[in-house]
XYZ file of C-alpha atoms in Angstrom:
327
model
C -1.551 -13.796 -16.353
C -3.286 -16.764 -18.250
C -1.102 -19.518 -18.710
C 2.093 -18.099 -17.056
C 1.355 -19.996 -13.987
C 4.647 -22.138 -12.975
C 4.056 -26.330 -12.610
C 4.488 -25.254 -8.695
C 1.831 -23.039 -8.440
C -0.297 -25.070 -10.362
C 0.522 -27.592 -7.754
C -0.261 -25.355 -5.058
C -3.950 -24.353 -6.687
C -4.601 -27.407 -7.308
C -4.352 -28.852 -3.618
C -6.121 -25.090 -2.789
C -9.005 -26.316 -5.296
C -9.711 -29.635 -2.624
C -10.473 -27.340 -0.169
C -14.039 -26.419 -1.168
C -15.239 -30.097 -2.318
C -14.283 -31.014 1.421
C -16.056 -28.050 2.887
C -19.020 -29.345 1.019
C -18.743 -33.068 1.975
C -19.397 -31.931 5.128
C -22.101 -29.945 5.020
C -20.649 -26.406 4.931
C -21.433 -24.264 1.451
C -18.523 -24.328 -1.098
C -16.185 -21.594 -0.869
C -15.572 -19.362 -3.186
C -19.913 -19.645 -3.972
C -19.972 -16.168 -5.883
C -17.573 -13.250 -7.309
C -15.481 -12.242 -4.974
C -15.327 -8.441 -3.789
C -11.753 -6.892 -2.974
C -11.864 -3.330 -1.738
C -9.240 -1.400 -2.475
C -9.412 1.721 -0.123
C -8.002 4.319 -2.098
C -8.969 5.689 -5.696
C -7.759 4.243 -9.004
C -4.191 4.965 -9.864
C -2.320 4.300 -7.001
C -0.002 1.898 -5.885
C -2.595 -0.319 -3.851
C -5.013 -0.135 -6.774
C -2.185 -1.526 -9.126
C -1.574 -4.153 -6.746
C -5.003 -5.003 -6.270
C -5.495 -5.604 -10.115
C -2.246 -7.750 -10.298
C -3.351 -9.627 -7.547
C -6.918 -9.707 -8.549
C -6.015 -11.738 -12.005
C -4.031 -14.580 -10.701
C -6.920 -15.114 -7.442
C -9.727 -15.170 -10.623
C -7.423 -18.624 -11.860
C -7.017 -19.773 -8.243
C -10.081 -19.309 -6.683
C -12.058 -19.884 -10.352
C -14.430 -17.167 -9.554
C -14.370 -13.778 -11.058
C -12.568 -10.874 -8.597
C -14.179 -8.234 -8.100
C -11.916 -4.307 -7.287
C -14.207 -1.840 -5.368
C -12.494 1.077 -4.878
C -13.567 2.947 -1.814
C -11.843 6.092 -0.968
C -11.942 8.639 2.126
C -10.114 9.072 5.365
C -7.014 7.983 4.169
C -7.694 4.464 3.583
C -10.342 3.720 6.754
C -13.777 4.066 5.035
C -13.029 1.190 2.798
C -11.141 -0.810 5.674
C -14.490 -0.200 7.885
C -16.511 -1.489 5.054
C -14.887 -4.802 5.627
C -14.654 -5.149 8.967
C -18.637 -4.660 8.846
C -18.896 -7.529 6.275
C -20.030 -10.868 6.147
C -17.067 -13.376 7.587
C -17.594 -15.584 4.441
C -14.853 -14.789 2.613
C -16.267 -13.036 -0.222
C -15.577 -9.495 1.163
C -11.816 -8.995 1.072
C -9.543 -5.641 1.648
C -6.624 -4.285 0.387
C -5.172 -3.880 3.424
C -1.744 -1.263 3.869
C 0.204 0.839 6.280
C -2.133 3.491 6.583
C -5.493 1.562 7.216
C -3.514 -0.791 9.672
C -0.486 0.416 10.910
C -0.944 4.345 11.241
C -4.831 4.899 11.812
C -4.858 3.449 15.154
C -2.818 6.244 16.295
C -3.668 8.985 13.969
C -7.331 8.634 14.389
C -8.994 9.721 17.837
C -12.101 7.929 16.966
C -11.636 5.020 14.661
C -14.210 2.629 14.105
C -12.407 -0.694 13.980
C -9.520 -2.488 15.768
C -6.722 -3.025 13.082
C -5.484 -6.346 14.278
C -9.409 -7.455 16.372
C -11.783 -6.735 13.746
C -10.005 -8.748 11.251
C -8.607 -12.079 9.896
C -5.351 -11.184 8.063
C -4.575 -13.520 5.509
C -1.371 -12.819 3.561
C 1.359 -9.638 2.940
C 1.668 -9.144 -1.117
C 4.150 -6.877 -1.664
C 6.162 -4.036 -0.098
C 8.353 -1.512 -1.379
C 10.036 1.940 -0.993
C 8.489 5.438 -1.080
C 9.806 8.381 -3.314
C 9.951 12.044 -3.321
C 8.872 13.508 -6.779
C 8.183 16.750 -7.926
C 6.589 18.417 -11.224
C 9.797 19.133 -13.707
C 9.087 22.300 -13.572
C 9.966 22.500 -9.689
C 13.496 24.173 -9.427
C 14.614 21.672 -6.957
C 16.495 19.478 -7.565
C 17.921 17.881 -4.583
C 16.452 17.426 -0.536
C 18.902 20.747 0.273
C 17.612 22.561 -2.701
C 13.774 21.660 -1.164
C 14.711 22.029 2.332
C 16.337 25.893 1.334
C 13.561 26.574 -1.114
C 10.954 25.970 1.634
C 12.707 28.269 3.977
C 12.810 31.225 1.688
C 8.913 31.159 1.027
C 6.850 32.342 4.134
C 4.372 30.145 2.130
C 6.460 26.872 2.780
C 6.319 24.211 0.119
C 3.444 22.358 -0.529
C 3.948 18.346 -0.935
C 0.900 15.943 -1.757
C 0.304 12.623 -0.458
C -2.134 10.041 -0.732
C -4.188 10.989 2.491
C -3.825 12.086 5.799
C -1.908 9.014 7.838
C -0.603 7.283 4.378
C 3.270 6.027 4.905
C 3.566 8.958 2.473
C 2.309 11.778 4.803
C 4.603 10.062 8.028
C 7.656 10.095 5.311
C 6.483 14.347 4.615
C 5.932 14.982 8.801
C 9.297 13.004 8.487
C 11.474 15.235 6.776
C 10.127 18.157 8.319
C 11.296 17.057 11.981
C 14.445 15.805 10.307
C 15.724 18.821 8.545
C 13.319 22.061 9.531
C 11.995 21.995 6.249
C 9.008 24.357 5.827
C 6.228 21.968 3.668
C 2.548 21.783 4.394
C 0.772 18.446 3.465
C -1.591 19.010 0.997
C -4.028 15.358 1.338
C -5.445 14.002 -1.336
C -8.592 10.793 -1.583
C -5.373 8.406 -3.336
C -2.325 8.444 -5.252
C -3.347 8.692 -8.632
C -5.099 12.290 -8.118
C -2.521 13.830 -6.174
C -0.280 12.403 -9.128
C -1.914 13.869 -11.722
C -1.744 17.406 -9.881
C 1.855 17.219 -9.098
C 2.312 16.461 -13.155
C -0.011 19.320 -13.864
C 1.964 21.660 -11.252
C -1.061 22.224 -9.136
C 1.026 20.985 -6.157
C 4.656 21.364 -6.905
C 5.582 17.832 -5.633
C 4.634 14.894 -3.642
C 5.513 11.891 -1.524
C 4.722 8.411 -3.459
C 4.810 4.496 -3.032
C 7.560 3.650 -5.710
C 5.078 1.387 -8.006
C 2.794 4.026 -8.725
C 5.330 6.717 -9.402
C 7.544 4.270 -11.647
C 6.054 5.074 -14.681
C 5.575 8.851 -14.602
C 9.161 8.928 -13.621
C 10.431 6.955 -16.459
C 8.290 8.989 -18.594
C 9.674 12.162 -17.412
C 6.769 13.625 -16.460
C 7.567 14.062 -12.670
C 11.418 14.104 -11.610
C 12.408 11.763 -8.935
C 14.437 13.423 -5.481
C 15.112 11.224 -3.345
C 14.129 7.599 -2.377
C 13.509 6.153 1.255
C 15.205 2.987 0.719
C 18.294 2.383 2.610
C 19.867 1.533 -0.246
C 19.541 2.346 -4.301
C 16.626 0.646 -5.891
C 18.294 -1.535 -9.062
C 15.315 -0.459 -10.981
C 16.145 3.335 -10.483
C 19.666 3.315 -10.270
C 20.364 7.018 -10.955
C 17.988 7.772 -7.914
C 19.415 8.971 -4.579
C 18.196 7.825 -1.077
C 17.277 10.428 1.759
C 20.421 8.609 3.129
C 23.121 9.739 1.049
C 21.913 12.983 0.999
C 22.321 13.768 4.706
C 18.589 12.782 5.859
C 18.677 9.264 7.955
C 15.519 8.183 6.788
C 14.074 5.096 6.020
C 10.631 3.757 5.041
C 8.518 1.259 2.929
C 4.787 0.809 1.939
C 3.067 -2.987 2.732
C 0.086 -4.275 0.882
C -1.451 -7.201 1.769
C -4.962 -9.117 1.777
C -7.535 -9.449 4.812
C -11.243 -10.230 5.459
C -13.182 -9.397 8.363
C -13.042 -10.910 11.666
C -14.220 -14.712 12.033
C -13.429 -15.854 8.520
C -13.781 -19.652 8.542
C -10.570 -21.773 9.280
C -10.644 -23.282 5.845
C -11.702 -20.270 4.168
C -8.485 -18.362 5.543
C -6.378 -21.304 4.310
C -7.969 -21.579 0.975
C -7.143 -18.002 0.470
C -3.859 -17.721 1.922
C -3.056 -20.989 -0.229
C -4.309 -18.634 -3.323
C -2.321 -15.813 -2.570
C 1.190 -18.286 -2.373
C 0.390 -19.418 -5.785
C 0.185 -16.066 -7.336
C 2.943 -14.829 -5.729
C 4.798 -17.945 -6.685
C 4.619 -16.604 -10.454
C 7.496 -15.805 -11.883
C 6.054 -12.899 -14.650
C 4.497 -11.557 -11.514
C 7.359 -11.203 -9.266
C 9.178 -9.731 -12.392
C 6.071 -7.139 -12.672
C 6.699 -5.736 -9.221
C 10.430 -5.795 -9.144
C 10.312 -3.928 -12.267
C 7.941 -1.126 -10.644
C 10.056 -1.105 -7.245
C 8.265 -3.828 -4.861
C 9.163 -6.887 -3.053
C 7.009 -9.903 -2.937
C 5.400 -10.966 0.817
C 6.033 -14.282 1.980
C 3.985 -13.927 4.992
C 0.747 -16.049 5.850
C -2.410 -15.174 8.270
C 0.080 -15.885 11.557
C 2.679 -14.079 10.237
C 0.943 -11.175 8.506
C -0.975 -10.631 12.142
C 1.852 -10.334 13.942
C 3.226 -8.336 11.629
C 0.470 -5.842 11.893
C 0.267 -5.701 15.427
C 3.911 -4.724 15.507
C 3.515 -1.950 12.724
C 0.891 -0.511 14.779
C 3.168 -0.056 17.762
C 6.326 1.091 15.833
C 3.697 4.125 13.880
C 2.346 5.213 17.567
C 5.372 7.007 18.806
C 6.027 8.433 15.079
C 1.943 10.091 14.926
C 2.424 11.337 18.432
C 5.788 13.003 17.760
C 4.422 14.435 14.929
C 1.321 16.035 16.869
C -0.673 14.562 13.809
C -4.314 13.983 15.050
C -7.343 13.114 12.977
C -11.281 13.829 14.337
């Protein structure tokens, strides 16, 4: 992203930039001091890993310190959000925070470690977008009624992957099944990209995806695409259906956004926050995730708080329908 950055967002860094030669007049260390760490908490391939490493390039020109992705998988998306939590509050330690970690865990986990609004300073939603049935081409559905009477013929059921256990993905799979009586058994996996590359290789004859990290196989033609949750067709994908127009009144999008652990410094939040508007403020980068099926945030730490604390309480009632629990 070197040297796409618009005369506003230059703007924007540049007043950003103050922040840390004030810090410093006043006694306090200059922030950022050292590379930055952002955990992603999911393996390479998926959708919050590819919006980690857009992300991640236009912070390095903002923040003028190298940026750091960690990826740390397990328990769909709460071993790497712990990691934070546990952190340092100087601003160095940042997550890739998402629906699962912070607006499904709390209810899907009996014992979970952190509190997903307490034990962190949320700084700024990135992007959000639309999830996606897809299935290895090889699958002889075609359609949600050819899945939904395929699964009921097989005493087996029909097996559909997902990025973990709690992921928007798995709630869109429990989803379906309440919806329609489909017979499907969630088959977890430690991140998008390796339950991607099984569904390709048939191992799993289909999964449940974020949009961005399916939008490539798809236009490759290496997975074919079912059904969409958006509530309307995505312009990207124009020949794909939604759940919607084929009889299933579903719904549901996938949030990314950045947060550090509880107690981050006043100015620090701000500084990053400011960061984050810049690179969103891009115009090559807001072309990059429209073209793989997400919408740019354009909320800040008050916002993106309250934001979380109400996708907490609209997932409870969803997990407990569900009769999804996690040790």
């Amino acid at each position: 992203m070197s040297g796409i950055l618009p005369r506003r967002a230059l703007l924007v860094g540049s007043a950003a930039l103050a922040l840390p030669l004030a810090a410093h007049a006043q006694g306090a260390p200059a922030f950022p001091s050292q590379p930055i760490r952002l955990v992603v908490p999911f393996a390479p391939g998926g959708t919050t890993d590819l919006v980690a490493r857009l992300l991640s390039q236009g912070l390095q020109e903002q923040l003028g310190q190298p940026v750091i992705i960690e990826n740390r998988a397990g328990a769909a998306a709460t071993v790497g959000s712990l990691a934070v939590a546990q952190a340092a509050p100087d601003g160095h330690t940042l997550l890739m925070s998402n629906i699962a970690s912070h607006g499904a865990a709390p209810s899907l986990y009996r014992s979970l470690r952190y509190d997903a609004v307490r034990d962190f300073t949320h700084i700024a939603l990135v992007v959000d977008n639309p999830l996606v049935f897809v299935a290895t081409p090889r699958f002889p559905a075609a359609t949600l009624a050819d899945l939904v009477r395929l699964s009921r013929e097989d005493a087996r059921g029909i097996d559909i992957a997902s990025s973990g256990s709690g992921s928007t993905n798995h709630l869109l799979i429990l989803h379906l099944a309440q919806a329609t009586g489909a017979h499907v058994n969630h088959v977890p996996y430690r991140g998008a990209g390796p339950a991607m590359t099984d569904t390709i290789a048939g191992v799993v004859p289909m999964m449940s995806d974020s949009l961005p990290s399916a939008a490539a196989h798809i236009r490759a033609g290496s997975v074919r695409p079912l059904a969409l949750s958006a509530g309307t067709r995505h312009p990207a994908f124009p020949t794909v259906p939604t759940f919607r127009e084929q009889g299933v009144d579903l719904v549901s999008s996938s949030w990314f956004g950045l947060s550090g652990p509880a107690g981050l410094p006043p100015p620090v939040t701000e500084r990053l926050a400011a960061a984050v508007s810049a690179v969103l403020a891009d115009p090559a980068l807001r072309a990059r995730f429209a073209e793989i099926g997400g919408t740019v945030g354009t909320l800040g730490p008050a916002g993106y708080t309250d934001f979380i604390r109400a996708e907490v309480a609209r997932w409870a009632p969803v997990v407990q329908a569900s009769g999804a629990q996690v040790d």
